[in-house]
Amino acid sequence: MSDVEEGLPQDPDRLRETLALIHPVDLAELLDDVDIDERVRIFEVLDAEKAAQVLTAMPHDYKVELVDRIGEQRLAGVIDRMPDSAVADILDHLPAHKETAVMNRLDEQHAADITKLREYDDHTAGGRMTRNFVSVPETFTAGETIKAIQGAVDPHTVDFVYVVDEQKRLRGVLSLPRLMVNSPSTPVSQFMRKDITFVGPATDQEEVAKVAQKYRLRHVPVVG
């Protein structure tokens, strides 16, 4: 038994209280130092949101080993809160019967997004992109855009709002700070950034990284 395992409470309620004080990234590192049975025990007491953050941050090999031991219902509840690219990576390493069972338990739209993502190679922009974003019509005001964001997506991954025309073509991008300082009645078309840098779904991930570094972008839109 490792020092980490000896220091963790055996009572589930006390264990849950202890883990609540640990950042998900730090907890993912902690799980590196325990055996698989202890990983499962720890993972089972986490709430679904934190479990999703921990699983996303875990090293690939440990992640695959852990999800193979988790029940299908529990796994579906957790990965429904994870970025699409992380879910696709997990599903690619599950036995076919478990993959199907988990996909059947996911929200219909989430399952469709993940299926679309898996059509692309893992090392391309299409294979790494997330569909966890907000897009609004270019006729929207700042106030309407704020309402569209609320409750629509995971706040951990959404920093920008994308503005599209009637044909769903990308016309502009808004940062959340820029959105919040404008009057609710101001049309987003008046303050959105129109000089957009984007890549195609088949672009290699290394090229995407170069684009992001060159233009100092935190997110690079993928346009098909």
Short mmCIF file of C-alpha atoms in Angstrom, two decimals:
data_model
loop_
_atom_site.label_atom_id
_atom_site.label_comp_id
_atom_site.label_asym_id
_atom_site.label_seq_id
_atom_site.Cartn_x
_atom_site.Cartn_y
_atom_site.Cartn_z
CA MET A 1 0.00 0.00 0.00
CA SER A 2 1.38 3.44 -0.94
CA ASP A 3 1.70 6.38 1.44
CA VAL A 4 -1.15 8.08 -0.42
CA GLU A 5 -3.50 5.14 0.12
CA GLU A 6 -2.64 4.96 3.83
CA GLY A 7 -3.46 8.64 4.21
CA LEU A 8 -6.94 8.46 2.65
CA PRO A 9 -10.04 7.79 4.80
CA GLN A 10 -11.78 4.46 4.29
CA ASP A 11 -15.22 5.83 5.13
CA PRO A 12 -16.86 7.02 1.86
CA ASP A 13 -18.33 10.19 3.38
CA ARG A 14 -15.02 11.25 4.95
CA LEU A 15 -13.21 10.36 1.72
CA ARG A 16 -15.62 12.54 -0.25
CA GLU A 17 -15.01 15.47 2.11
CA THR A 18 -11.25 15.04 1.80
CA LEU A 19 -11.31 14.87 -2.00
CA ALA A 20 -13.53 17.97 -2.21
CA LEU A 21 -10.56 20.02 -1.00
CA ILE A 22 -8.25 18.80 -3.78
CA HIS A 23 -8.12 20.48 -7.21
CA PRO A 24 -9.13 18.08 -10.03
CA VAL A 25 -5.70 18.33 -11.71
CA ASP A 26 -3.93 17.60 -8.41
CA LEU A 27 -6.32 14.72 -7.78
CA ALA A 28 -5.54 13.27 -11.21
CA GLU A 29 -1.85 13.32 -10.26
CA LEU A 30 -2.62 11.72 -6.91
CA LEU A 31 -4.35 8.84 -8.69
CA ASP A 32 -1.04 8.09 -10.43
CA ASP A 33 0.31 6.91 -7.08
CA VAL A 34 -2.42 4.40 -6.16
CA ASP A 35 -3.38 1.02 -7.58
CA ILE A 36 -6.38 0.50 -9.83
CA ASP A 37 -8.70 -0.71 -7.05
CA GLU A 38 -8.03 2.47 -5.08
CA ARG A 39 -8.54 4.60 -8.19
CA VAL A 40 -11.95 3.05 -8.67
CA ARG A 41 -12.85 3.60 -4.99
CA ILE A 42 -11.83 7.26 -5.17
CA PHE A 43 -13.54 7.84 -8.49
CA GLU A 44 -16.83 6.36 -7.31
CA VAL A 45 -17.28 8.89 -4.48
CA LEU A 46 -16.70 11.97 -6.66
CA ASP A 47 -19.65 13.94 -7.97
CA ALA A 48 -20.07 13.65 -11.75
CA GLU A 49 -18.74 17.14 -12.52
CA LYS A 50 -15.50 16.71 -10.59
CA ALA A 51 -15.11 13.13 -11.80
CA ALA A 52 -15.28 14.44 -15.38
CA GLN A 53 -12.57 17.02 -14.68
CA VAL A 54 -10.33 14.43 -13.01
CA LEU A 55 -10.79 11.88 -15.79
CA THR A 56 -10.00 14.48 -18.45
CA ALA A 57 -6.76 15.40 -16.67
CA MET A 58 -5.55 11.82 -16.13
CA PRO A 59 -2.73 10.28 -18.23
CA HIS A 60 -4.06 8.29 -21.18
CA ASP A 61 -3.09 4.79 -20.01
CA TYR A 62 -4.52 5.23 -16.52
CA LYS A 63 -7.66 6.78 -17.99
CA VAL A 64 -8.30 3.77 -20.23
CA GLU A 65 -7.66 1.33 -17.39
CA LEU A 66 -10.06 3.19 -15.10
CA VAL A 67 -12.96 3.52 -17.53
CA ASP A 68 -12.76 -0.20 -18.22
CA ARG A 69 -13.64 -0.77 -14.56
CA ILE A 70 -16.45 1.77 -14.26
CA GLY A 71 -20.08 0.76 -14.71
CA GLU A 72 -21.77 1.92 -17.90
CA GLN A 73 -24.37 4.12 -16.16
CA ARG A 74 -21.77 5.87 -13.99
CA LEU A 75 -19.40 6.31 -16.95
CA ALA A 76 -22.14 7.82 -19.13
CA GLY A 77 -23.01 10.33 -16.42
CA VAL A 78 -19.39 11.41 -16.14
CA ILE A 79 -18.41 11.62 -19.80
CA ASP A 80 -21.58 13.57 -20.60
CA ARG A 81 -19.78 16.41 -18.77
CA MET A 82 -16.43 16.00 -20.56
CA PRO A 83 -15.11 17.72 -23.72
CA ASP A 84 -16.06 15.83 -26.88
CA SER A 85 -12.44 15.12 -27.85
CA ALA A 86 -11.74 13.52 -24.45
CA VAL A 87 -14.87 11.38 -24.74
CA ALA A 88 -13.95 10.27 -28.26
CA ASP A 89 -10.53 9.20 -27.02
CA ILE A 90 -12.10 7.11 -24.26
CA LEU A 91 -14.67 5.47 -26.53
CA ASP A 92 -11.95 4.48 -28.98
CA HIS A 93 -10.46 2.21 -26.29
CA LEU A 94 -13.62 0.59 -24.93
CA PRO A 95 -14.83 -2.87 -25.97
CA ALA A 96 -17.50 -2.55 -28.68
CA HIS A 97 -20.35 -3.69 -26.43
CA LYS A 98 -19.47 -1.17 -23.71
CA GLU A 99 -18.97 1.63 -26.23
CA THR A 100 -22.46 1.02 -27.61
CA ALA A 101 -24.00 0.85 -24.13
CA VAL A 102 -22.37 4.14 -23.07
CA MET A 103 -23.30 5.95 -26.30
CA ASN A 104 -26.92 4.85 -25.86
CA ARG A 105 -27.00 6.50 -22.43
CA LEU A 106 -25.67 9.86 -23.61
CA ASP A 107 -27.77 12.86 -24.49
CA GLU A 108 -28.81 12.51 -28.15
CA GLN A 109 -27.11 15.72 -29.29
CA HIS A 110 -23.92 14.94 -27.36
CA ALA A 111 -23.79 11.46 -28.88
CA ALA A 112 -24.25 12.91 -32.38
CA ASP A 113 -21.46 15.46 -31.82
CA ILE A 114 -19.06 12.75 -30.62
CA THR A 115 -19.92 10.50 -33.57
CA LYS A 116 -19.15 13.37 -35.95
CA LEU A 117 -15.87 14.10 -34.17
CA ARG A 118 -14.71 10.50 -34.51
CA GLU A 119 -14.92 10.74 -38.29
CA TYR A 120 -11.63 12.69 -38.25
CA ASP A 121 -8.13 11.49 -37.44
CA ASP A 122 -7.05 12.07 -33.83
CA HIS A 123 -4.18 14.33 -34.93
CA THR A 124 -6.29 16.74 -36.98
CA ALA A 125 -8.24 19.83 -35.98
CA GLY A 126 -11.46 17.91 -36.61
CA GLY A 127 -10.36 15.15 -34.28
CA ARG A 128 -9.46 17.55 -31.45
CA MET A 129 -12.19 20.16 -31.76
CA THR A 130 -15.00 20.69 -29.29
CA ARG A 131 -18.60 21.45 -30.12
CA ASN A 132 -19.07 23.04 -26.73
CA PHE A 133 -19.46 26.59 -28.01
CA VAL A 134 -22.15 29.21 -28.56
CA SER A 135 -22.99 30.73 -31.92
CA VAL A 136 -25.54 33.49 -32.42
CA PRO A 137 -27.04 35.23 -35.47
CA GLU A 138 -25.39 38.49 -36.52
CA THR A 139 -28.76 40.19 -35.89
CA PHE A 140 -28.52 39.50 -32.14
CA THR A 141 -27.93 42.21 -29.57
CA ALA A 142 -25.50 41.94 -26.66
CA GLY A 143 -28.41 41.23 -24.32
CA GLU A 144 -29.81 38.45 -26.50
CA THR A 145 -26.34 36.92 -26.75
CA ILE A 146 -25.88 36.86 -22.97
CA LYS A 147 -29.21 35.04 -22.61
CA ALA A 148 -28.09 32.52 -25.26
CA ILE A 149 -24.95 31.73 -23.28
CA GLN A 150 -26.64 31.21 -19.92
CA GLY A 151 -26.98 27.50 -19.17
CA ALA A 152 -26.09 26.52 -22.74
CA VAL A 153 -22.53 25.25 -22.37
CA ASP A 154 -19.73 24.27 -20.01
CA PRO A 155 -18.29 27.52 -18.58
CA HIS A 156 -14.84 25.90 -18.28
CA THR A 157 -14.36 25.81 -22.05
CA VAL A 158 -16.32 28.78 -23.38
CA ASP A 159 -14.43 32.06 -23.64
CA PHE A 160 -15.79 33.27 -26.97
CA VAL A 161 -19.07 33.53 -28.86
CA TYR A 162 -19.16 33.02 -32.60
CA VAL A 163 -21.40 35.12 -34.84
CA VAL A 164 -22.90 33.53 -37.96
CA ASP A 165 -25.09 34.60 -40.86
CA GLU A 166 -28.30 32.96 -42.10
CA GLN A 167 -26.29 30.23 -43.86
CA LYS A 168 -24.40 29.48 -40.59
CA ARG A 169 -21.20 30.94 -42.06
CA LEU A 170 -18.78 32.42 -39.54
CA ARG A 171 -18.85 36.21 -39.63
CA GLY A 172 -17.30 37.31 -36.37
CA VAL A 173 -16.18 36.42 -32.88
CA LEU A 174 -16.83 38.00 -29.48
CA SER A 175 -14.83 37.68 -26.28
CA LEU A 176 -16.93 37.49 -23.12
CA PRO A 177 -15.33 40.63 -21.58
CA ARG A 178 -16.08 42.61 -24.75
CA LEU A 179 -19.64 41.36 -24.68
CA MET A 180 -20.20 42.36 -21.06
CA VAL A 181 -19.04 45.99 -21.45
CA ASN A 182 -21.50 46.76 -24.24
CA SER A 183 -25.06 47.93 -23.74
CA PRO A 184 -27.68 45.11 -23.92
CA SER A 185 -29.31 46.85 -26.88
CA THR A 186 -26.12 47.10 -28.97
CA PRO A 187 -26.06 44.75 -32.00
CA VAL A 188 -23.15 42.33 -31.82
CA SER A 189 -22.30 43.16 -35.42
CA GLN A 190 -21.12 46.57 -34.21
CA PHE A 191 -18.41 45.29 -31.88
CA MET A 192 -17.58 41.73 -32.99
CA ARG A 193 -14.09 41.04 -34.34
CA LYS A 194 -14.33 40.38 -38.07
CA ASP A 195 -10.71 39.47 -38.84
CA ILE A 196 -11.05 35.79 -37.99
CA THR A 197 -8.27 33.22 -38.16
CA PHE A 198 -9.57 29.68 -38.66
CA VAL A 199 -8.52 26.22 -39.88
CA GLY A 200 -10.20 23.34 -41.69
CA PRO A 201 -11.09 20.03 -39.98
CA ALA A 202 -8.30 18.15 -41.80
CA THR A 203 -5.56 20.54 -40.62
CA ASP A 204 -2.84 18.72 -38.67
CA GLN A 205 -2.84 19.54 -34.95
CA GLU A 206 0.77 20.76 -35.11
CA GLU A 207 -0.21 23.28 -37.76
CA VAL A 208 -3.13 24.38 -35.58
CA ALA A 209 -0.69 24.92 -32.71
CA LYS A 210 1.52 27.06 -34.95
CA VAL A 211 -1.47 29.17 -35.99
CA ALA A 212 -2.51 29.61 -32.36
CA GLN A 213 1.03 30.63 -31.36
CA LYS A 214 1.53 32.98 -34.29
CA TYR A 215 -1.70 34.88 -33.73
CA ARG A 216 -1.72 34.42 -29.92
CA LEU A 217 -5.06 32.62 -29.93
CA ARG A 218 -6.47 30.59 -27.06
CA HIS A 219 -9.00 28.98 -29.40
CA VAL A 220 -8.87 28.39 -33.15
CA PRO A 221 -12.25 28.01 -34.94
CA VAL A 222 -12.58 24.91 -37.13
CA VAL A 223 -14.61 25.65 -40.24
CA GLY A 224 -15.71 22.85 -42.57
#
